[in-house]
mmCIF file of C-alpha atoms in Angstrom:
data_model
loop_
_atom_site.group_PDB
_atom_site.id
_atom_site.type_symbol
_atom_site.label_atom_id
_atom_site.label_comp_id
_atom_site.label_asym_id
_atom_site.label_seq_id
_atom_site.Cartn_x
_atom_site.Cartn_y
_atom_site.Cartn_z
ATOM 1 C CA MET A 1 103.356 73.164 155.976
ATOM 2 C CA SER A 2 103.219 71.142 159.168
ATOM 3 C CA THR A 3 101.318 73.789 161.168
ATOM 4 C CA ILE A 4 98.069 73.295 159.241
ATOM 5 C CA LYS A 5 95.573 71.431 161.412
ATOM 6 C CA LYS A 6 94.301 68.335 159.613
ATOM 7 C CA VAL A 7 91.409 65.954 160.177
ATOM 8 C CA ASN A 8 90.381 62.522 158.934
ATOM 9 C CA LEU A 9 87.697 62.627 156.253
ATOM 10 C CA GLY A 10 85.586 59.493 156.407
ATOM 11 C CA ASN A 11 87.109 56.137 157.300
ATOM 12 C CA GLN A 12 89.189 55.455 154.167
ATOM 13 C CA GLY A 13 92.363 57.089 155.514
ATOM 14 C CA LEU A 14 91.971 60.445 153.748
ATOM 15 C CA VAL A 15 93.481 63.293 155.778
ATOM 16 C CA VAL A 16 92.655 66.872 154.767
ATOM 17 C CA PRO A 17 93.354 70.342 156.181
ATOM 18 C CA ASN A 18 90.553 71.980 158.180
ATOM 19 C CA ILE A 19 90.359 74.607 155.435
ATOM 20 C CA GLY A 20 89.758 73.658 151.816
ATOM 21 C CA LEU A 21 90.185 75.807 148.727
ATOM 22 C CA GLY A 22 86.783 76.872 147.418
ATOM 23 C CA CYS A 23 86.827 76.785 143.623
ATOM 24 C CA MET A 24 83.386 78.169 142.748
ATOM 25 C CA GLY A 25 84.751 81.521 141.572
ATOM 26 C CA MET A 26 87.277 79.851 139.272
ATOM 27 C CA SER A 27 84.769 79.126 136.524
ATOM 28 C CA GLN A 28 81.309 80.034 135.350
ATOM 29 C CA ILE A 29 77.985 78.536 136.334
ATOM 30 C CA ALA A 30 75.385 78.469 133.565
ATOM 31 C CA GLY A 31 77.533 80.926 131.608
ATOM 32 C CA ASN A 32 77.730 83.466 134.448
ATOM 33 C CA ASP A 33 80.769 84.571 136.429
ATOM 34 C CA ILE A 34 80.098 84.239 140.155
ATOM 35 C CA TYR A 35 82.600 86.511 141.932
ATOM 36 C CA GLY A 36 83.739 88.659 139.017
ATOM 37 C CA LYS A 37 85.428 87.544 135.811
ATOM 38 C CA ALA A 38 86.879 84.035 136.122
ATOM 39 C CA ASP A 39 90.587 83.999 135.199
ATOM 40 C CA GLU A 40 91.994 80.584 134.270
ATOM 41 C CA THR A 41 95.665 81.567 134.730
ATOM 42 C CA GLU A 42 95.032 83.081 138.160
ATOM 43 C CA SER A 43 92.921 80.084 139.183
ATOM 44 C CA ILE A 44 95.709 77.643 138.274
ATOM 45 C CA GLN A 45 98.249 79.754 140.180
ATOM 46 C CA THR A 46 95.927 79.775 143.210
ATOM 47 C CA ILE A 47 95.600 75.977 143.152
ATOM 48 C CA HIS A 48 99.376 75.556 142.869
ATOM 49 C CA ARG A 49 99.942 77.941 145.796
ATOM 50 C CA SER A 50 97.445 76.058 147.926
ATOM 51 C CA LEU A 51 99.306 72.810 147.213
ATOM 52 C CA GLU A 52 102.643 74.485 148.082
ATOM 53 C CA LEU A 53 101.210 75.540 151.453
ATOM 54 C CA GLY A 54 100.054 72.006 152.242
ATOM 55 C CA GLY A 55 96.493 72.151 150.972
ATOM 56 C CA ASN A 56 95.097 69.007 149.404
ATOM 57 C CA PHE A 57 91.348 69.594 149.455
ATOM 58 C CA LEU A 58 89.725 71.431 146.543
ATOM 59 C CA ASP A 59 86.066 72.206 147.212
ATOM 60 C CA THR A 60 84.398 71.813 143.819
ATOM 61 C CA ALA A 61 81.146 70.678 142.244
ATOM 62 C CA ASP A 62 80.361 69.123 138.898
ATOM 63 C CA LEU A 63 78.175 72.093 137.955
ATOM 64 C CA TYR A 64 81.173 74.487 137.940
ATOM 65 C CA GLY A 65 82.181 75.260 134.384
ATOM 66 C CA HIS A 66 79.070 73.520 133.059
ATOM 67 C CA VAL A 67 78.486 74.148 129.371
ATOM 68 C CA GLU A 68 74.975 73.870 127.923
ATOM 69 C CA LYS A 69 74.819 71.600 124.852
#
């Protein structure tokens, strides 16, 4: 989608849309759902749709989906 405004991120040549896809609600944190029950199928569909619309920036953190051992 060419109408999405994009910006340079850092100085390595990475160009991302102004809006990223926040992924916090797509998994659990410390065994707890954050924004209601996390649904893997719906999450994957959401990521695919974002990519179809020109998104290329997934806002994630390594603590999402963390499993205590």
